[in-house]
XYZ file of N, CA, C and O in Angstrom:
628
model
N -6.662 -30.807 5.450
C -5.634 -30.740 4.429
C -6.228 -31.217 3.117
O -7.005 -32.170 3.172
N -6.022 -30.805 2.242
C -6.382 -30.779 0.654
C -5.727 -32.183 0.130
O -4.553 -32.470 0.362
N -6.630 -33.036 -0.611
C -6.117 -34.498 -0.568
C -5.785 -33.820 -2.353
O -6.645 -33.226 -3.003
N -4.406 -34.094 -2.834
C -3.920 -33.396 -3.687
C -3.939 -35.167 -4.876
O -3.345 -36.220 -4.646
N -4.604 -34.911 -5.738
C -4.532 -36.252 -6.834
C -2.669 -36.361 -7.840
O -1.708 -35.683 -8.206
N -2.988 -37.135 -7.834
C -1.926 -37.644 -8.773
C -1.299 -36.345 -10.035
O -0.392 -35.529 -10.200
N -2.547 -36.900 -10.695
C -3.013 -35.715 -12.050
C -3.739 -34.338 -11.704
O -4.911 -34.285 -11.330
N -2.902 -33.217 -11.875
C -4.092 -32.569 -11.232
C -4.797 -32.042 -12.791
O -4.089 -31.920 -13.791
N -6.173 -31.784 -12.795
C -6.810 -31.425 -13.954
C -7.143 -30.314 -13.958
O -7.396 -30.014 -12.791
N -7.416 -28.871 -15.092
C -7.597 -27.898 -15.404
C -8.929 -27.373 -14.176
O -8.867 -26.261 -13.651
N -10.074 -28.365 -13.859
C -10.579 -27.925 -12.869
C -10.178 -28.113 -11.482
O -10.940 -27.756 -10.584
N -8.941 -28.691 -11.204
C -8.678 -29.047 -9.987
C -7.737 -27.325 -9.630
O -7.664 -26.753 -8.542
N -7.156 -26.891 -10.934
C -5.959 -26.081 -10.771
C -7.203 -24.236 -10.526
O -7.042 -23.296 -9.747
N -8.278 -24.476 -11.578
C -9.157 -23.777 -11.171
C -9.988 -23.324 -10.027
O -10.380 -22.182 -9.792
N -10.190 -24.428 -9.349
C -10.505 -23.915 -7.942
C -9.442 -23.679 -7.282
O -9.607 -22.626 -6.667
N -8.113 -24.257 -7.030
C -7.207 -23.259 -6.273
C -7.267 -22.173 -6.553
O -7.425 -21.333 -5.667
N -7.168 -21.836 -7.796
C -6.949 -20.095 -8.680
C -8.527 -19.277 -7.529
O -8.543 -18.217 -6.903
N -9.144 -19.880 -7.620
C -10.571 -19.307 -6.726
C -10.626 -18.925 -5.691
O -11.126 -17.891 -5.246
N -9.876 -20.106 -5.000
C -9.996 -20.219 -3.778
C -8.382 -19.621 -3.334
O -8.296 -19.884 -2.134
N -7.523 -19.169 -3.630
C -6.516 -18.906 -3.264
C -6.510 -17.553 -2.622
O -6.470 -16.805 -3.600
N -6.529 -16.663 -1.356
C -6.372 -15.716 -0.712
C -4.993 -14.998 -1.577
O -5.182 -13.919 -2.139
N -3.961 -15.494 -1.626
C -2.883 -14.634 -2.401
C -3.395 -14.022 -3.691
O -3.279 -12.841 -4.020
N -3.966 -14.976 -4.357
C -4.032 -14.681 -6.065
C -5.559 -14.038 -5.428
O -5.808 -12.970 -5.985
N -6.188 -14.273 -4.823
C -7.385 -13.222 -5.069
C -7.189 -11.610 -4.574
O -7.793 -10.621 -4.988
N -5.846 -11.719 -3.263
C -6.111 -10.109 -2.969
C -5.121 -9.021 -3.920
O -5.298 -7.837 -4.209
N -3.800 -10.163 -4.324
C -3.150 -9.716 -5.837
C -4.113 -9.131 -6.886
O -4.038 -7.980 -7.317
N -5.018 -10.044 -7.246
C -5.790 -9.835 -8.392
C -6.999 -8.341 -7.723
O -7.466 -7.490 -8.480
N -7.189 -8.377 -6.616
C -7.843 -6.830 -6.222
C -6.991 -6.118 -6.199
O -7.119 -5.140 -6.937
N -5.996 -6.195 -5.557
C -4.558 -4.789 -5.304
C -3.977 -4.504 -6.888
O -3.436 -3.428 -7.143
N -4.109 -5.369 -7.736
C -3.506 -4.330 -9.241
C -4.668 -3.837 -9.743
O -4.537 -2.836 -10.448
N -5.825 -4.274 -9.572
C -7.422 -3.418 -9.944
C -7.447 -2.370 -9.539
O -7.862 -1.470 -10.268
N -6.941 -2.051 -8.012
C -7.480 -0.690 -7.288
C -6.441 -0.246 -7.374
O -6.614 0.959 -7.557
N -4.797 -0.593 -7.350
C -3.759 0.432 -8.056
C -4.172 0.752 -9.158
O -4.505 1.937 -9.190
N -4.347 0.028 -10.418
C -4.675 0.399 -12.009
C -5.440 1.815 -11.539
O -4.760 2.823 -11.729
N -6.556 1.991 -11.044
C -7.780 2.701 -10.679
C -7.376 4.201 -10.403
O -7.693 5.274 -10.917
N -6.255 3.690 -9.017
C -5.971 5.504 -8.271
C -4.539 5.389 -9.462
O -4.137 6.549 -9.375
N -3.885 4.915 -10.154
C -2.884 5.150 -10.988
C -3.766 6.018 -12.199
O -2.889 6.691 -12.740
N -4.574 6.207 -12.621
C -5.235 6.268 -13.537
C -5.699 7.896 -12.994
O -5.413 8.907 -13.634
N -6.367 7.900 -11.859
C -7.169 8.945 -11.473
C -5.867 9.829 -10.655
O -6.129 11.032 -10.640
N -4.871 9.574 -10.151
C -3.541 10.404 -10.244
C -2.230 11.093 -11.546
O -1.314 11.914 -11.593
N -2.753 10.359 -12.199
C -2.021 10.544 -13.299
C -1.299 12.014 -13.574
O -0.103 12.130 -13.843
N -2.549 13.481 -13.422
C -1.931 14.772 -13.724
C -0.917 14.322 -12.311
O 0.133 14.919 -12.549
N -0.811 13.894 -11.553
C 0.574 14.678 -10.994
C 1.928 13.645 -11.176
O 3.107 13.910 -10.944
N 1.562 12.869 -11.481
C 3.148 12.424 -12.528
C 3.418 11.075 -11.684
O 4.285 10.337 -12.151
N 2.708 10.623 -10.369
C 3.162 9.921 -9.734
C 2.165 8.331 -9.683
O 1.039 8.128 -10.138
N 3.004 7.485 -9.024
C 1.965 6.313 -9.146
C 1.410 6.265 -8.018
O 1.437 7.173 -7.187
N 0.759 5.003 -7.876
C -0.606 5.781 -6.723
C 0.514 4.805 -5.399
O 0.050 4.938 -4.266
N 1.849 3.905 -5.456
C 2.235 3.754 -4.995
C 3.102 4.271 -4.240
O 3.217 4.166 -3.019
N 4.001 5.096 -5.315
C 4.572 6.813 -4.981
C 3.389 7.409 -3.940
O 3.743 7.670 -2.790
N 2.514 7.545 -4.185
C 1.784 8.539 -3.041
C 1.225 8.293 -1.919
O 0.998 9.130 -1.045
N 0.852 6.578 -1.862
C 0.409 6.195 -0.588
C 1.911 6.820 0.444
O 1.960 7.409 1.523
N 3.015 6.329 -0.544
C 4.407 6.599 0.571
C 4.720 8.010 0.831
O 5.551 8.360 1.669
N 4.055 8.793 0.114
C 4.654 10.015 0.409
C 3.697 10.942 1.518
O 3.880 11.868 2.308
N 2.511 10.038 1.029
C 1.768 10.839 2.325
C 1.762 10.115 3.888
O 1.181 10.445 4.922
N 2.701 8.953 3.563
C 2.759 7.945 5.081
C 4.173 8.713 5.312
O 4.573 8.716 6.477
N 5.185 9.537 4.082
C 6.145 10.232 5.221
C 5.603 11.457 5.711
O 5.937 11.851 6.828
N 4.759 12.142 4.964
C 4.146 13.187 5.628
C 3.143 12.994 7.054
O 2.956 13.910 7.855
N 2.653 11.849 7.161
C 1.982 11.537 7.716
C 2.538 11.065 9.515
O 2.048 11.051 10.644
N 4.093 10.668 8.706
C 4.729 10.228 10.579
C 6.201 11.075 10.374
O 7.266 10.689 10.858
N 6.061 12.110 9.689
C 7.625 13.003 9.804
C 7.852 13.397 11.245
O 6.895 13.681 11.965
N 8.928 13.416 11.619
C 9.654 12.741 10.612
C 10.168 11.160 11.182
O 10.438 10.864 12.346
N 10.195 10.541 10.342
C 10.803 8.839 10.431
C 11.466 8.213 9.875
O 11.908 8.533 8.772
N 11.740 7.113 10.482
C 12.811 6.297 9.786
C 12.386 5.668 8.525
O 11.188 5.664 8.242
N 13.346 5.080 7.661
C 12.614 3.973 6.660
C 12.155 2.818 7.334
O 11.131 2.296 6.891
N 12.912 2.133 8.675
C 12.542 0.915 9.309
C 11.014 1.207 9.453
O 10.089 0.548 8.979
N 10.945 2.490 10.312
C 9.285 2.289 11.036
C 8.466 2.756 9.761
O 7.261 2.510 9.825
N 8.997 3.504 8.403
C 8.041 3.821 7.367
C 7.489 2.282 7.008
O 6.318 1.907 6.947
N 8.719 1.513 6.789
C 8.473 0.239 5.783
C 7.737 -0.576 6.848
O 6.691 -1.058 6.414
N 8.013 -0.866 8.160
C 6.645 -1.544 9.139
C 5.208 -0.975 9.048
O 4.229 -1.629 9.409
N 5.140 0.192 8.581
C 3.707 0.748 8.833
C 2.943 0.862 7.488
O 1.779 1.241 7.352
N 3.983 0.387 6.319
C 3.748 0.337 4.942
C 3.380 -1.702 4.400
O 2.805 -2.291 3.484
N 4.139 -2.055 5.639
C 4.183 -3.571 5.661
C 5.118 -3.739 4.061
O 4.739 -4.264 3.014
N 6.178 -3.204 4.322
C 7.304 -3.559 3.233
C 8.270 -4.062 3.928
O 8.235 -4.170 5.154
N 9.598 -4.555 2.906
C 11.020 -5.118 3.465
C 11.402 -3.653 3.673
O 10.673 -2.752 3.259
N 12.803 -3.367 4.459
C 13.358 -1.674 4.487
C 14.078 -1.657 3.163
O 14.423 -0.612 2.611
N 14.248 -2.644 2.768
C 15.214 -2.308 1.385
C 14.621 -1.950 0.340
O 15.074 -1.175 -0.502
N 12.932 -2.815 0.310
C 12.165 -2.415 -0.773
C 11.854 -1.017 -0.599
O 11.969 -0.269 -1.570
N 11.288 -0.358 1.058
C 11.203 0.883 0.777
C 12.351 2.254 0.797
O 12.193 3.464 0.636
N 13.383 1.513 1.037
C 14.610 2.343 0.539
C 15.201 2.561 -0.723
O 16.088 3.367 -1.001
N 14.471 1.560 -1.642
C 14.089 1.450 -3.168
C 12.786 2.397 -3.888
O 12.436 2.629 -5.045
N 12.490 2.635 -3.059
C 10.506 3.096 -3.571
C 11.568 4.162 -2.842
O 12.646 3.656 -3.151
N 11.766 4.927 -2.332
C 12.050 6.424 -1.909
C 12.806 6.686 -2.653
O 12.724 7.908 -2.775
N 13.847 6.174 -3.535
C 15.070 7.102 -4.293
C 14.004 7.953 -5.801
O 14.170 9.145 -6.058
N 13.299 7.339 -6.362
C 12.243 8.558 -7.113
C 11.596 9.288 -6.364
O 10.906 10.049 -7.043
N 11.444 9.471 -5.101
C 10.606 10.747 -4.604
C 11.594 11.416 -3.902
O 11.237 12.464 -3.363
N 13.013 10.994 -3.743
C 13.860 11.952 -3.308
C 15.021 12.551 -4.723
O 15.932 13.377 -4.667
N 14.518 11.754 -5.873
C 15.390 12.590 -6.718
C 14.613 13.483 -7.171
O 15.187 14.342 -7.838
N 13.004 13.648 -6.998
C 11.883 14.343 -7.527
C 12.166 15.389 -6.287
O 11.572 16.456 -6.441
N 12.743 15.320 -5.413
C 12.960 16.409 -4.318
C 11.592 16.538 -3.700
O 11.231 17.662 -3.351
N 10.640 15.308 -3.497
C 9.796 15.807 -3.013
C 9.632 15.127 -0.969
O 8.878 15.483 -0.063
N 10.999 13.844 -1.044
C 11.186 13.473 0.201
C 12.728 13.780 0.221
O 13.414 13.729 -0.799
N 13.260 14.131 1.566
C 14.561 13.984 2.344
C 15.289 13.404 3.174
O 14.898 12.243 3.296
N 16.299 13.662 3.917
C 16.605 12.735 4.497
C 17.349 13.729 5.466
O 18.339 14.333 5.055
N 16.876 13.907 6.766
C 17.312 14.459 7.662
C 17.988 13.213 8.946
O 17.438 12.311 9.579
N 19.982 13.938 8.880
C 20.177 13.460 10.039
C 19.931 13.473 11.302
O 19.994 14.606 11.778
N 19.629 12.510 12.160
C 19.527 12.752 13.493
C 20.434 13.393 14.031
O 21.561 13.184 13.584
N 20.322 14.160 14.905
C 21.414 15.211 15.860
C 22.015 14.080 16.718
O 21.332 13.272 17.347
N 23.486 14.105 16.675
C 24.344 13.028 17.397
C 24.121 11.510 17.405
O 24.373 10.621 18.219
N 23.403 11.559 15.871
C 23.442 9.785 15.704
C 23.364 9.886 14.332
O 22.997 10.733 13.518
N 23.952 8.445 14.313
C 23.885 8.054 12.394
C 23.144 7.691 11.705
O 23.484 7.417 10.554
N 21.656 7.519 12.181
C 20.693 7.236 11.572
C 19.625 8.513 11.385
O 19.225 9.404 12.135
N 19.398 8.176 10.133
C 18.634 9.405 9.397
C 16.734 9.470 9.256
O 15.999 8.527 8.964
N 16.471 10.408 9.466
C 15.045 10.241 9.395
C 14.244 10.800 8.046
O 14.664 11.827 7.512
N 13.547 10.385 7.722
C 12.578 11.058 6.257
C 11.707 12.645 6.394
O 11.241 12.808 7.522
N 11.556 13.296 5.839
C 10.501 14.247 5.538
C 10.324 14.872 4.359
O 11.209 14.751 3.513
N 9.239 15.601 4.094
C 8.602 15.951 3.197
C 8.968 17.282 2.843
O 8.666 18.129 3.684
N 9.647 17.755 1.622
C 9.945 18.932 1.478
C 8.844 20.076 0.782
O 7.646 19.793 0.753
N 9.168 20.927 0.422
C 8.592 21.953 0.063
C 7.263 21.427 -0.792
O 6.050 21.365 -0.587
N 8.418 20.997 -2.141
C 7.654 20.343 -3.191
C 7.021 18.895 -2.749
O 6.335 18.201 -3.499
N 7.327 18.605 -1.573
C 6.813 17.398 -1.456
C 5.179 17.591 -0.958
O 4.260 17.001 -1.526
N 4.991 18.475 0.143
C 3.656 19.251 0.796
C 3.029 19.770 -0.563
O 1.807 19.619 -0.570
N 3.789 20.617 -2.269
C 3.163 20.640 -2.944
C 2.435 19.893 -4.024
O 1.425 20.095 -4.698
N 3.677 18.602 -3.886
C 2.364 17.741 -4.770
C 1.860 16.961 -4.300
O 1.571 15.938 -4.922
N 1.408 17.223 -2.394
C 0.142 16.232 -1.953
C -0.861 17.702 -1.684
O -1.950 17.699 -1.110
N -0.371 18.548 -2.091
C -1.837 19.414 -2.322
C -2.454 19.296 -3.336
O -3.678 19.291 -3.459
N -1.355 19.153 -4.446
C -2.131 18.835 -5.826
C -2.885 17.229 -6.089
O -3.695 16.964 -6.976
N -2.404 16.389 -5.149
C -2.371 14.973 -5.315
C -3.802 14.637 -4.701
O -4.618 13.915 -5.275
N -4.004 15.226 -3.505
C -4.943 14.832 -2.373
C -6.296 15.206 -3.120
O -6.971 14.177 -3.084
N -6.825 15.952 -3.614
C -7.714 16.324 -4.508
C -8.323 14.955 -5.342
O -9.346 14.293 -5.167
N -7.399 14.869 -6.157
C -7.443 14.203 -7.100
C -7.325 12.747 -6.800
O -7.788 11.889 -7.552
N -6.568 12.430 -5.461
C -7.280 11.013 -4.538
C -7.876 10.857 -3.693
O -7.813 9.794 -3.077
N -8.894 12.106 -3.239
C -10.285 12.064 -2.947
C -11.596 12.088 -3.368
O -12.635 11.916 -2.730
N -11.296 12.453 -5.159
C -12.373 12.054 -6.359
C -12.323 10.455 -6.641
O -13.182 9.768 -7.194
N -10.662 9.931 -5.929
C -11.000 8.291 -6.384
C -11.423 7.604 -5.642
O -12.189 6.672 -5.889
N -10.736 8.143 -3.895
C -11.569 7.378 -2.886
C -13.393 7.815 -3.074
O -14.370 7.152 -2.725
N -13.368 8.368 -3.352
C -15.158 8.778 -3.146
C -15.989 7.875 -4.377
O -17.017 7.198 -4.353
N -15.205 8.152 -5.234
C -15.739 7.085 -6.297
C -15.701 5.561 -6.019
O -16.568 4.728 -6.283
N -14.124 5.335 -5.242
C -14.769 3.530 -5.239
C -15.455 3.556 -3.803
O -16.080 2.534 -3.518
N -15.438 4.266 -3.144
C -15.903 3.995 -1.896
C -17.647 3.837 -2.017
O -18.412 3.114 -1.378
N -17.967 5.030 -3.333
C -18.747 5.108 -3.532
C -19.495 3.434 -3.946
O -20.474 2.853 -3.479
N -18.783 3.164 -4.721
C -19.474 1.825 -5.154
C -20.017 0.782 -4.367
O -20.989 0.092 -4.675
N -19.165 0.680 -3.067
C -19.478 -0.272 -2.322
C -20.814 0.744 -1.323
O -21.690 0.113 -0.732
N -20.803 1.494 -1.295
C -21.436 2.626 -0.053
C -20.147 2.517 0.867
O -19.183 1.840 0.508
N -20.171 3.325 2.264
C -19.567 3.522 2.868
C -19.801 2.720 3.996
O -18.773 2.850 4.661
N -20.567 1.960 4.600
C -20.567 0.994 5.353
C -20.138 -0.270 5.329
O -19.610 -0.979 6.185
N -20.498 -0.471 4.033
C -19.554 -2.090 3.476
C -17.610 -1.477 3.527
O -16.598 -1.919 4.071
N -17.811 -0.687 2.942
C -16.732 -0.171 2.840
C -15.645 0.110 4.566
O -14.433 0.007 4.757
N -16.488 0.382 5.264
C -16.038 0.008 6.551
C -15.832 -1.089 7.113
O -14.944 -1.305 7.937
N -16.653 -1.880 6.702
C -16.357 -3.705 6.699
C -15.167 -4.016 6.223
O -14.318 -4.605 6.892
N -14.997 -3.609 4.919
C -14.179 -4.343 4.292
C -12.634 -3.829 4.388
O -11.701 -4.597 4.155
N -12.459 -2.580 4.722
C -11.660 -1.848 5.513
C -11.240 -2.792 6.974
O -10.079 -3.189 6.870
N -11.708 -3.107 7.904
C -11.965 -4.025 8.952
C -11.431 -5.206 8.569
O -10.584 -5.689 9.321
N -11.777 -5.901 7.389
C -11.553 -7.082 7.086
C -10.044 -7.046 6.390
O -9.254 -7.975 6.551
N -9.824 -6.207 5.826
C -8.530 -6.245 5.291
C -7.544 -5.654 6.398
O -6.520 -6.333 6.343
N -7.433 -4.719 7.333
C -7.195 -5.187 8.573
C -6.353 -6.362 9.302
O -5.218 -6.437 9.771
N -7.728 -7.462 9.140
C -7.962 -8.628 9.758
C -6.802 -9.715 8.945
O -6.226 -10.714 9.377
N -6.758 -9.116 7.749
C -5.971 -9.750 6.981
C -4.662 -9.769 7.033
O -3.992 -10.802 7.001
N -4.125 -8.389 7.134
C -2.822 -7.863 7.280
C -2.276 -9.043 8.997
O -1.455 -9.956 9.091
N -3.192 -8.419 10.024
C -3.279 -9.303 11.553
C -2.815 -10.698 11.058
O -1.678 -11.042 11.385
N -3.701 -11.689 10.174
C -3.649 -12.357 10.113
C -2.218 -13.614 9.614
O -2.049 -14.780 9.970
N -1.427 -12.753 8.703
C -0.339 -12.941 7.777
C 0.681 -12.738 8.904
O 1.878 -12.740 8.620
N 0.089 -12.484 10.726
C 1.261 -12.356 11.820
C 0.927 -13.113 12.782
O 1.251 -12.985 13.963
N 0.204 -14.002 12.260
C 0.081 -15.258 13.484
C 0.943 -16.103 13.275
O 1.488 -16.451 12.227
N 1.129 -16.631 14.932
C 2.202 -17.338 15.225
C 2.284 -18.906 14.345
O 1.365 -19.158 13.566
N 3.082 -19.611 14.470
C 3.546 -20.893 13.666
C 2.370 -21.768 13.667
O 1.795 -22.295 12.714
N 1.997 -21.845 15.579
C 1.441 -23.084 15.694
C -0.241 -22.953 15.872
O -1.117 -23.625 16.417
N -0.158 -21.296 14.849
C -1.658 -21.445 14.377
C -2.505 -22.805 14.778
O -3.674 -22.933 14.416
């Protein structure tokens, strides 16, 4: 346990800022959004919009519960993040046959702007992937992973 001083001083508050796992993978996750936000841009969407639209294309059709578990969101946040890609008509909402719960899919226009999309976020994956090479990049893929795992261990860690 971190013996915490009285006063804490500008370098005491600095190495937390360093050493902090939250503020460091924050401070990577708006770098590499900024990045594919930037290199998506012609198709109008953010690169957050598209991770989700290709995770409904990806498990159509589904619920928001199991979208937002496999997105690692609250369901409300991603029942929030879907109302612009369903007023863009590019996700739906199909009822289940003899039940009240509804499942997601990808419409017409939705399959068309991950044709236009996928292009243009495989010039960005290739580019940062590029940077690291593709083996670190498998590491670190692995490790972030490990991370997500990690944020689901039990109490008495």
């Amino acid at each position: 346990m971190l013996d915490v001083p009285e006063q804490l001083s500008p370098d005491d508050l600095a190495q937390v800022a360093t050493q902090c796992a939250c503020g460091n993978f924050r401070k990577a996750t708006r770098a590499v959004t900024q990045f594919f936000d930037e290199c998506l841009e012609p198709t109008g969407l953010r690169s957050t919009q598209f991770v989700i639209l290709v995770a409904v294309g990806a498990m159509q059709p589904s619920s928001i519960a199991r979208l937002a578990r496999e997105l690692v969101m609250d369901p409300s946040t991603m029942a929030r993040n879907l109302r612009p890609l369903e007023g863009l008509g590019l996700v739906e909402k199909v009822s289940r046959e003899g039940r009240r719960s509804v499942n997601l899919s990808l419409t017409a226009e939705g399959r068309a702007m991950l044709k236009q999309g996928i292009p243009l976020w495989q010039d960005a994956q290739n580019r940062f992937v590029g940077h690291f090479g593709r083996e670190t990049w498998e590491h670190l893929r692995g490790f972030l992973a490990q991370a997500v795992n990690a944020t689901r261990l039990p109490d008495d860690y």
